[in-house]
Amino acid sequence: MEATKTHIFRINRENFEIMIKAAARIIKDGGTVAFPTETVYGLGADALNPAAVMKIFRAKARPADNPLIAHVASRRQICEIAEEVPACAFDLMDAFMPGPLTLILKRKVVVPDVTTGGLDTVAVRMPDHPVALGLIRVSGTPIAAPSANRSGKPSPTTAAHVAADLTGRIDAIIDGGQVRIGVESTVLDLTSPTPTILRPGGIGIEDIRGCVDKVKDAGGARGAGDMGAMRAMGDPGDVASAGISVAKSPGMKYTHYAPETPMILVEGTPDSVTTSISRAIAEYHKKGSRVGLMMTKETAEQVSGDENLILCARNDPGAYAHNLFGSMRYLDSLNVDVIIADGSIQSTGVGAAVLNRLRKAAGHQ
Ligand code: AMP
Ligand code: MG
């Protein structure tokens, strides 16, 4: 890929409008801009311009059949790109938009095939971030935006993460500081007979259940989901027989979120997790390996590795989410031989999304 000059826009209260205007100009001209949302940084392009959307796939080296989420700033924009919007979608919009919820709806023909990976549905989300909303509004178009990382790498939660992966491959990065949530949106399919969670994320399945009568979990909110659901079943072919259609969410068949360093995840009761981590550290040390630990503060009271990151208390999965991807990147930079992640957190709310990302990062080790 030919090198592009990547402009950095450091946005703040004083220069907000000028920066948004400059970035929106790039989007309108068919370019690519990485920008902060409340979940992770997104890599945006005009969702209705196929040539612009192609640039996202090229910059990320993302497989062409993995569809993108169209980010909108209003309900009107949702209705411009989606058809047959069911009544429950409006209830969900009332409850969770703007916010970390992506809805899968029937698409209108204005949405090009590259954006949807050739599916007849479109994913829509309204981000809860002033920079993202400002950029979409001023660009005057829905913005297709997957996470702004190279495909397969942990999602970026700071502009520095984006720059590390994509400098020279995209037109601009808006630096709006560290994101608030730290894991991606919950993806909810409203085109199946029963609304189905395709990916756990920033909004807990419990919250969605409080709003929609029946919600199915395609394995994701239990923590498997995506690739996880598949590996657990052994073979991608099994996914269809388990009622999770690969065609429904092509992203499911790809590995994601992995640090460069091999990672293992330890799950179980708090006591068993602590015991297993101690045992694993001892074994790695016998082999002369350096161990990086991502832990809860309760576990950290009992074990210690060569590099220790304390992410949260067990009952605070939100803090784990906030620190998750940054910790993976940081431990990669310290050149440890193995990362051990503590899975003893509460699995409700955003905890399900954290465990899902950890299982995928660990390749189910
Ligand atoms: P990312 O933007 O990288 O966080 O990934 C977006 C996720 O949404 C991927 O798992 C996609 O497979 C999923 N997705 C996007 N569009 C659709 C769609 N039309 N139908 C089902 N899943 C989708
Ligand atoms: Mg992604």
CSV table of C-alpha atoms and ligand atoms in Angstrom, one decimal:
chain,number,residue,atom,x,y,z
A,1,MET,CA,0.0,0.0,0.0
A,2,GLU,CA,1.3,3.5,-1.0
A,3,ALA,CA,2.3,5.6,2.0
A,4,THR,CA,-0.1,8.5,2.9
A,5,LYS,CA,0.7,11.4,5.2
A,6,THR,CA,-1.4,11.0,8.3
A,7,HIS,CA,-2.4,14.3,9.9
A,8,ILE,CA,-2.9,14.4,13.7
A,9,PHE,CA,-5.7,16.7,14.9
A,10,ARG,CA,-5.4,17.3,18.6
A,11,ILE,CA,-8.9,18.4,19.5
A,12,ASN,CA,-9.9,20.4,22.5
A,13,ARG,CA,-12.7,22.8,23.6
A,14,GLU,CA,-11.1,25.8,21.9
A,15,ASN,CA,-10.3,24.4,18.5
A,16,PHE,CA,-13.3,21.9,18.4
A,17,GLU,CA,-15.2,23.4,15.5
A,18,ILE,CA,-12.1,24.0,13.3
A,19,MET,CA,-10.8,20.5,13.8
A,20,ILE,CA,-14.1,18.9,13.2
A,21,LYS,CA,-14.5,20.9,10.0
A,22,ALA,CA,-11.1,19.9,8.7
A,23,ALA,CA,-11.7,16.2,9.5
A,24,ALA,CA,-15.2,16.3,7.9
A,25,ARG,CA,-13.7,17.8,4.8
A,26,ILE,CA,-11.5,14.7,4.5
A,27,ILE,CA,-14.6,12.4,5.0
A,28,LYS,CA,-16.6,14.3,2.4
A,29,ASP,CA,-13.7,14.0,-0.1
A,30,GLY,CA,-13.6,10.2,0.3
A,31,GLY,CA,-10.7,10.0,2.8
A,32,THR,CA,-10.2,8.1,6.1
A,33,VAL,CA,-10.2,9.6,9.6
A,34,ALA,CA,-9.7,7.8,12.9
A,35,PHE,CA,-11.7,9.3,15.7
A,36,PRO,CA,-12.6,8.6,19.3
A,37,THR,CA,-16.0,7.2,20.4
A,38,GLU,CA,-17.0,6.1,23.9
A,39,THR,CA,-16.1,2.5,23.1
A,40,VAL,CA,-12.8,2.4,21.2
A,41,TYR,CA,-11.3,4.6,18.4
A,42,GLY,CA,-13.0,4.0,15.0
A,43,LEU,CA,-11.5,4.3,11.5
A,44,GLY,CA,-14.1,6.3,9.6
A,45,ALA,CA,-15.0,6.9,5.9
A,46,ASP,CA,-18.2,7.9,4.2
A,47,ALA,CA,-20.4,4.8,4.5
A,48,LEU,CA,-22.2,5.5,1.3
A,49,ASN,CA,-19.1,6.0,-0.8
A,50,PRO,CA,-17.8,2.5,-1.9
A,51,ALA,CA,-14.3,3.8,-2.9
A,52,ALA,CA,-13.9,5.5,0.5
A,53,VAL,CA,-15.0,2.4,2.4
A,54,MET,CA,-12.5,0.3,0.4
A,55,LYS,CA,-9.8,2.4,1.9
A,56,ILE,CA,-10.8,1.2,5.4
A,57,PHE,CA,-10.4,-2.4,4.4
A,58,ARG,CA,-7.0,-1.7,2.8
A,59,ALA,CA,-5.7,0.3,5.8
A,60,LYS,CA,-6.7,-2.3,8.3
A,61,ALA,CA,-6.0,-5.3,6.1
A,62,ARG,CA,-9.5,-6.4,7.0
A,63,PRO,CA,-11.2,-9.3,5.2
A,64,ALA,CA,-13.7,-7.9,2.7
A,65,ASP,CA,-16.6,-10.1,4.0
A,66,ASN,CA,-16.4,-8.6,7.5
A,67,PRO,CA,-19.1,-5.9,7.4
A,68,LEU,CA,-18.7,-2.4,9.0
A,69,ILE,CA,-20.9,-0.5,11.4
A,70,ALA,CA,-22.5,2.7,10.0
A,71,HIS,CA,-22.3,5.4,12.7
A,72,VAL,CA,-25.1,7.9,12.7
A,73,ALA,CA,-25.9,11.1,14.5
A,74,SER,CA,-29.7,11.0,14.4
A,75,ARG,CA,-32.6,8.6,14.0
A,76,ARG,CA,-33.4,10.2,10.7
A,77,GLN,CA,-30.1,8.9,9.4
A,78,ILE,CA,-31.0,5.4,10.6
A,79,CYS,CA,-34.2,5.5,8.6
A,80,GLU,CA,-32.3,6.8,5.6
A,81,ILE,CA,-30.2,3.6,5.5
A,82,ALA,CA,-32.4,1.0,7.1
A,83,GLU,CA,-35.7,-0.5,5.9
A,84,GLU,CA,-38.5,-2.1,8.0
A,85,VAL,CA,-37.3,-0.6,11.3
A,86,PRO,CA,-39.3,-2.6,13.9
A,87,ALA,CA,-41.1,-1.0,16.8
A,88,CYS,CA,-38.6,-2.6,19.3
A,89,ALA,CA,-35.8,-0.8,17.5
A,90,PHE,CA,-37.3,2.5,18.6
A,91,ASP,CA,-37.7,1.3,22.2
A,92,LEU,CA,-34.0,0.4,22.1
A,93,MET,CA,-33.1,3.8,20.6
A,94,ASP,CA,-35.0,5.5,23.4
A,95,ALA,CA,-33.1,3.4,26.0
A,96,PHE,CA,-29.6,3.2,24.6
A,97,MET,CA,-28.9,5.7,21.9
A,98,PRO,CA,-26.5,7.4,21.8
A,99,GLY,CA,-24.5,4.6,23.3
A,100,PRO,CA,-22.6,1.3,22.8
A,101,LEU,CA,-25.4,-0.6,21.1
A,102,THR,CA,-25.3,-1.6,17.4
A,103,LEU,CA,-28.5,-2.7,15.7
A,104,ILE,CA,-28.6,-5.0,12.7
A,105,LEU,CA,-31.5,-3.9,10.4
A,106,LYS,CA,-32.6,-4.5,6.8
A,107,ARG,CA,-30.6,-2.2,4.6
A,108,LYS,CA,-31.8,0.2,2.0
A,109,VAL,CA,-30.2,0.1,-1.5
A,110,VAL,CA,-28.2,3.4,-0.9
A,111,VAL,CA,-25.9,1.4,1.3
A,112,PRO,CA,-23.1,-0.1,-0.9
A,113,ASP,CA,-22.2,-3.8,-0.8
A,114,VAL,CA,-18.6,-3.0,0.5
A,115,THR,CA,-20.0,-1.5,3.7
A,116,THR,CA,-22.2,-4.5,4.5
A,117,GLY,CA,-19.9,-7.2,3.2
A,118,GLY,CA,-22.6,-8.0,0.6
A,119,LEU,CA,-25.3,-8.7,3.2
A,120,ASP,CA,-28.8,-7.4,2.9
A,121,THR,CA,-28.6,-6.0,6.4
A,122,VAL,CA,-26.8,-3.0,7.8
A,123,ALA,CA,-25.3,-2.4,11.3
A,124,VAL,CA,-26.1,1.0,12.8
A,125,ARG,CA,-24.9,2.7,15.9
A,126,MET,CA,-25.1,6.2,17.4
A,127,PRO,CA,-21.9,6.8,19.3
A,128,ASP,CA,-22.0,8.7,22.6
A,129,HIS,CA,-19.1,11.0,22.1
A,130,PRO,CA,-19.1,14.7,21.1
A,131,VAL,CA,-16.2,14.3,18.6
A,132,ALA,CA,-17.8,11.3,16.8
A,133,LEU,CA,-21.2,13.0,16.7
A,134,GLY,CA,-19.8,16.3,15.6
A,135,LEU,CA,-17.8,14.6,12.8
A,136,ILE,CA,-20.8,12.7,11.5
A,137,ARG,CA,-23.1,15.8,11.6
A,138,VAL,CA,-20.6,18.0,9.8
A,139,SER,CA,-19.7,15.3,7.3
A,140,GLY,CA,-23.5,15.1,6.5
A,141,THR,CA,-23.3,11.3,5.9
A,142,PRO,CA,-23.3,8.1,8.0
A,143,ILE,CA,-19.7,7.1,8.7
A,144,ALA,CA,-18.6,3.5,8.4
A,145,ALA,CA,-16.1,2.8,11.2
A,146,PRO,CA,-14.6,-0.4,12.5
A,147,SER,CA,-12.0,-0.2,15.3
A,148,ALA,CA,-9.0,1.7,14.1
A,149,ASN,CA,-6.4,-1.1,14.6
A,150,ARG,CA,-4.7,-3.4,12.1
A,151,SER,CA,-6.9,-6.4,11.7
A,152,GLY,CA,-6.2,-8.9,14.5
A,153,LYS,CA,-4.6,-6.4,16.9
A,154,PRO,CA,-6.2,-5.2,20.1
A,155,SER,CA,-8.6,-2.4,19.6
A,156,PRO,CA,-7.2,1.1,20.1
A,157,THR,CA,-8.3,3.1,23.2
A,158,THR,CA,-5.9,6.0,22.6
A,159,ALA,CA,-4.8,8.0,19.6
A,160,ALA,CA,-1.3,6.7,20.2
A,161,HIS,CA,-2.5,3.1,19.7
A,162,VAL,CA,-4.1,4.2,16.4
A,163,ALA,CA,-0.9,5.9,15.3
A,164,ALA,CA,1.2,2.8,16.1
A,165,ASP,CA,-1.0,0.7,13.8
A,166,LEU,CA,-2.0,3.0,11.0
A,167,THR,CA,0.4,5.9,10.5
A,168,GLY,CA,1.1,6.2,6.8
A,169,ARG,CA,-2.1,4.2,5.9
A,170,ILE,CA,-4.9,6.7,6.7
A,171,ASP,CA,-5.4,10.4,6.1
A,172,ALA,CA,-6.0,11.7,9.7
A,173,ILE,CA,-6.3,10.8,13.4
A,174,ILE,CA,-8.4,13.0,15.7
A,175,ASP,CA,-6.8,12.8,19.2
A,176,GLY,CA,-9.5,13.2,21.7
A,177,GLY,CA,-7.8,11.4,24.6
A,178,GLN,CA,-8.4,8.0,26.1
A,179,VAL,CA,-11.9,6.5,25.5
A,180,ARG,CA,-14.3,5.9,28.3
A,181,ILE,CA,-15.6,2.3,28.0
A,182,GLY,CA,-12.7,0.5,26.3
A,183,VAL,CA,-14.5,-2.4,24.6
A,184,GLU,CA,-16.7,-2.4,21.5
A,185,SER,CA,-20.4,-2.1,21.2
A,186,THR,CA,-23.0,-4.8,21.8
A,187,VAL,CA,-24.3,-6.1,18.4
A,188,LEU,CA,-28.0,-7.0,18.4
A,189,ASP,CA,-29.6,-8.5,15.3
A,190,LEU,CA,-33.2,-7.4,14.9
A,191,THR,CA,-33.7,-9.2,11.6
A,192,SER,CA,-34.0,-12.7,13.1
A,193,PRO,CA,-37.4,-13.8,14.4
A,194,THR,CA,-36.1,-13.3,18.0
A,195,PRO,CA,-33.6,-10.4,18.6
A,196,THR,CA,-30.2,-12.0,19.0
A,197,ILE,CA,-27.0,-10.8,20.5
A,198,LEU,CA,-24.2,-11.4,18.0
A,199,ARG,CA,-21.4,-9.8,20.1
A,200,PRO,CA,-21.4,-8.8,23.8
A,201,GLY,CA,-20.2,-5.3,24.4
A,202,GLY,CA,-20.7,-2.1,26.3
A,203,ILE,CA,-24.3,-2.7,27.1
A,204,GLY,CA,-25.1,-5.8,29.1
A,205,ILE,CA,-27.6,-8.4,27.9
A,206,GLU,CA,-29.5,-7.9,31.2
A,207,ASP,CA,-30.1,-4.3,30.3
A,208,ILE,CA,-31.3,-5.3,26.8
A,209,ARG,CA,-33.6,-7.9,28.4
A,210,GLY,CA,-35.1,-5.1,30.4
A,211,CYS,CA,-36.2,-3.3,27.2
A,212,VAL,CA,-37.1,-6.1,24.7
A,213,ASP,CA,-39.2,-9.1,25.7
A,214,LYS,CA,-37.2,-12.0,24.3
A,215,VAL,CA,-33.5,-11.8,23.5
A,216,LYS,CA,-31.4,-14.7,22.3
A,217,ASP,CA,-27.7,-14.9,23.0
A,218,ALA,CA,-25.7,-16.4,20.2
A,219,GLY,CA,-23.1,-17.5,22.7
A,220,GLY,CA,-21.5,-14.1,22.9
A,221,ALA,CA,-22.9,-12.7,26.1
A,222,ARG,CA,-22.0,-15.9,27.9
A,223,GLY,CA,-18.5,-14.9,27.0
A,224,ALA,CA,-17.8,-17.2,24.0
A,225,GLY,CA,-19.4,-15.7,21.0
A,226,ASP,CA,-17.7,-14.6,17.8
A,227,MET,CA,-14.8,-16.9,17.2
A,228,GLY,CA,-15.2,-18.2,20.7
A,229,ALA,CA,-18.4,-19.9,20.1
A,230,MET,CA,-16.9,-21.6,17.1
A,231,ARG,CA,-13.7,-22.8,18.7
A,232,ALA,CA,-15.6,-24.1,21.6
A,233,MET,CA,-17.6,-26.2,19.2
A,234,GLY,CA,-14.6,-27.3,17.3
A,235,ASP,CA,-15.3,-26.5,13.7
A,236,PRO,CA,-16.9,-23.6,11.9
A,237,GLY,CA,-19.3,-26.0,10.3
A,238,ASP,CA,-20.8,-26.6,13.8
A,239,VAL,CA,-21.9,-23.0,14.1
A,240,ALA,CA,-24.8,-23.4,11.7
A,241,SER,CA,-25.9,-26.5,13.5
A,242,ALA,CA,-25.8,-24.6,16.8
A,243,GLY,CA,-28.2,-22.0,15.4
A,244,ILE,CA,-25.5,-19.3,15.0
A,245,SER,CA,-25.3,-18.4,11.4
A,246,VAL,CA,-21.9,-17.4,10.0
A,247,ALA,CA,-23.8,-15.5,7.3
A,248,LYS,CA,-25.5,-13.5,10.0
A,249,SER,CA,-22.3,-12.2,11.5
A,250,PRO,CA,-19.3,-12.8,9.3
A,251,GLY,CA,-17.0,-11.2,11.9
A,252,MET,CA,-17.6,-14.3,14.0
A,253,LYS,CA,-15.1,-16.4,12.0
A,254,TYR,CA,-12.1,-14.1,12.5
A,255,THR,CA,-9.7,-14.1,15.5
A,256,HIS,CA,-9.4,-10.6,17.0
A,257,TYR,CA,-8.0,-8.6,19.8
A,258,ALA,CA,-4.8,-10.6,20.3
A,259,PRO,CA,-1.6,-9.3,21.8
A,260,GLU,CA,1.6,-10.4,20.0
A,261,THR,CA,2.7,-12.2,23.2
A,262,PRO,CA,1.0,-15.6,23.8
A,263,MET,CA,-1.7,-15.2,26.4
A,264,ILE,CA,-3.5,-17.6,28.7
A,265,LEU,CA,-6.8,-16.9,30.6
A,266,VAL,CA,-7.5,-18.4,34.0
A,267,GLU,CA,-11.2,-18.7,34.9
A,268,GLY,CA,-13.0,-20.2,37.8
A,269,THR,CA,-13.8,-19.4,41.4
A,270,PRO,CA,-11.6,-16.7,43.0
A,271,ASP,CA,-9.6,-19.3,45.0
A,272,SER,CA,-9.1,-21.7,42.1
A,273,VAL,CA,-8.0,-18.8,39.9
A,274,THR,CA,-5.4,-17.6,42.4
A,275,THR,CA,-4.1,-21.2,42.9
A,276,SER,CA,-3.9,-21.8,39.1
A,277,ILE,CA,-2.1,-18.6,38.4
A,278,SER,CA,0.5,-19.2,41.1
A,279,ARG,CA,1.1,-22.7,39.7
A,280,ALA,CA,1.4,-21.4,36.1
A,281,ILE,CA,3.9,-18.7,37.2
A,282,ALA,CA,6.1,-21.3,38.9
A,283,GLU,CA,6.1,-23.5,35.8
A,284,TYR,CA,7.0,-20.6,33.5
A,285,HIS,CA,9.7,-19.5,35.8
A,286,LYS,CA,11.1,-23.1,35.8
A,287,LYS,CA,11.5,-22.7,32.0
A,288,GLY,CA,13.1,-19.3,32.5
A,289,SER,CA,10.1,-17.4,31.0
A,290,ARG,CA,9.1,-13.9,32.0
A,291,VAL,CA,5.4,-13.6,33.0
A,292,GLY,CA,3.2,-10.5,32.6
A,293,LEU,CA,0.1,-10.6,34.7
A,294,MET,CA,-3.3,-8.7,34.1
A,295,MET,CA,-5.1,-9.1,37.4
A,296,THR,CA,-7.8,-8.0,39.7
A,297,LYS,CA,-6.6,-6.3,42.9
A,298,GLU,CA,-7.8,-9.3,45.0
A,299,THR,CA,-5.7,-11.7,43.0
A,300,ALA,CA,-2.7,-9.3,43.2
A,301,GLU,CA,-2.8,-9.6,47.0
A,302,GLN,CA,-1.8,-13.2,46.6
A,303,VAL,CA,0.3,-13.7,43.5
A,304,SER,CA,3.0,-11.8,41.6
A,305,GLY,CA,4.7,-12.2,38.2
A,306,ASP,CA,7.6,-10.3,36.6
A,307,GLU,CA,5.3,-7.5,35.3
A,308,ASN,CA,2.1,-6.9,37.2
A,309,LEU,CA,-0.8,-4.8,36.0
A,310,ILE,CA,-3.7,-4.4,38.4
A,311,LEU,CA,-6.8,-3.5,36.4
A,312,CYS,CA,-9.8,-3.5,38.7
A,313,ALA,CA,-11.6,-5.0,41.7
A,314,ARG,CA,-13.5,-8.3,40.9
A,315,ASN,CA,-16.8,-6.6,41.2
A,316,ASP,CA,-15.9,-3.8,38.8
A,317,PRO,CA,-15.7,-5.2,35.3
A,318,GLY,CA,-16.1,-1.7,33.9
A,319,ALA,CA,-12.6,-0.8,35.1
A,320,TYR,CA,-11.3,-4.1,33.5
A,321,ALA,CA,-12.9,-3.0,30.2
A,322,HIS,CA,-11.4,0.4,30.4
A,323,ASN,CA,-7.9,-0.9,30.9
A,324,LEU,CA,-8.1,-4.2,28.8
A,325,PHE,CA,-6.7,-3.4,25.4
A,326,GLY,CA,-4.2,-0.8,26.6
A,327,SER,CA,-2.8,-3.4,29.0
A,328,MET,CA,-2.4,-6.0,26.3
A,329,ARG,CA,-0.5,-3.5,24.2
A,330,TYR,CA,1.6,-2.4,27.2
A,331,LEU,CA,2.6,-5.9,28.1
A,332,ASP,CA,3.6,-6.5,24.5
A,333,SER,CA,5.9,-3.6,24.7
A,334,LEU,CA,7.6,-5.0,27.8
A,335,ASN,CA,8.6,-8.2,25.9
A,336,VAL,CA,7.4,-10.7,28.4
A,337,ASP,CA,7.2,-14.3,27.2
A,338,VAL,CA,3.7,-14.9,28.3
A,339,ILE,CA,0.7,-12.9,29.5
A,340,ILE,CA,-1.6,-14.5,32.1
A,341,ALA,CA,-5.0,-12.9,32.4
A,342,ASP,CA,-7.1,-13.2,35.6
A,343,GLY,CA,-10.7,-14.2,34.6
A,344,SER,CA,-12.1,-14.0,38.2
A,345,ILE,CA,-14.3,-10.9,37.4
A,346,GLN,CA,-18.0,-10.6,37.6
A,347,SER,CA,-19.4,-11.9,34.3
A,348,THR,CA,-22.6,-9.7,34.2
A,349,GLY,CA,-22.9,-6.3,32.4
A,350,VAL,CA,-19.8,-5.4,30.5
A,351,GLY,CA,-18.0,-8.3,32.3
A,352,ALA,CA,-19.4,-10.6,29.6
A,353,ALA,CA,-17.7,-8.5,26.9
A,354,VAL,CA,-14.4,-8.5,28.8
A,355,LEU,CA,-14.5,-12.3,29.2
A,356,ASN,CA,-15.4,-12.7,25.5
A,357,ARG,CA,-12.4,-10.5,24.4
A,358,LEU,CA,-10.1,-12.3,26.8
A,359,ARG,CA,-11.1,-15.7,25.6
A,360,LYS,CA,-10.5,-14.7,22.0
A,361,ALA,CA,-7.2,-13.0,22.8
A,362,ALA,CA,-6.1,-16.2,24.6
A,363,GLY,CA,-7.2,-18.3,21.6
A,364,HIS,CA,-9.1,-20.3,24.3
A,365,GLN,CA,-5.9,-21.3,26.1
B,1,AMP,P1,-15.8,-3.9,14.5
B,1,AMP,O1,-16.4,-2.7,13.8
B,1,AMP,O2,-14.5,-4.3,14.0
B,1,AMP,O3,-15.9,-3.8,15.9
B,1,AMP,O4,-16.8,-5.1,14.0
B,1,AMP,C1,-18.1,-4.9,13.8
B,1,AMP,C2,-18.9,-6.2,14.1
B,1,AMP,O5,-20.2,-6.0,13.7
B,1,AMP,C3,-18.3,-7.4,13.4
B,1,AMP,O6,-18.3,-8.5,14.3
B,1,AMP,C4,-19.3,-7.6,12.3
B,1,AMP,O7,-19.3,-8.9,11.8
B,1,AMP,C5,-20.6,-7.1,12.9
B,1,AMP,N1,-21.5,-6.6,11.8
B,1,AMP,C6,-21.4,-5.5,11.1
B,1,AMP,N2,-22.4,-5.4,10.2
B,1,AMP,C7,-23.1,-6.5,10.3
B,1,AMP,C8,-24.3,-7.0,9.7
B,1,AMP,N3,-24.9,-6.4,8.7
B,1,AMP,N4,-24.8,-8.2,10.1
B,1,AMP,C9,-24.2,-8.9,11.1
B,1,AMP,N5,-23.1,-8.5,11.8
B,1,AMP,C10,-22.5,-7.3,11.4
B,2,MG,MG,-12.6,-4.5,15.5
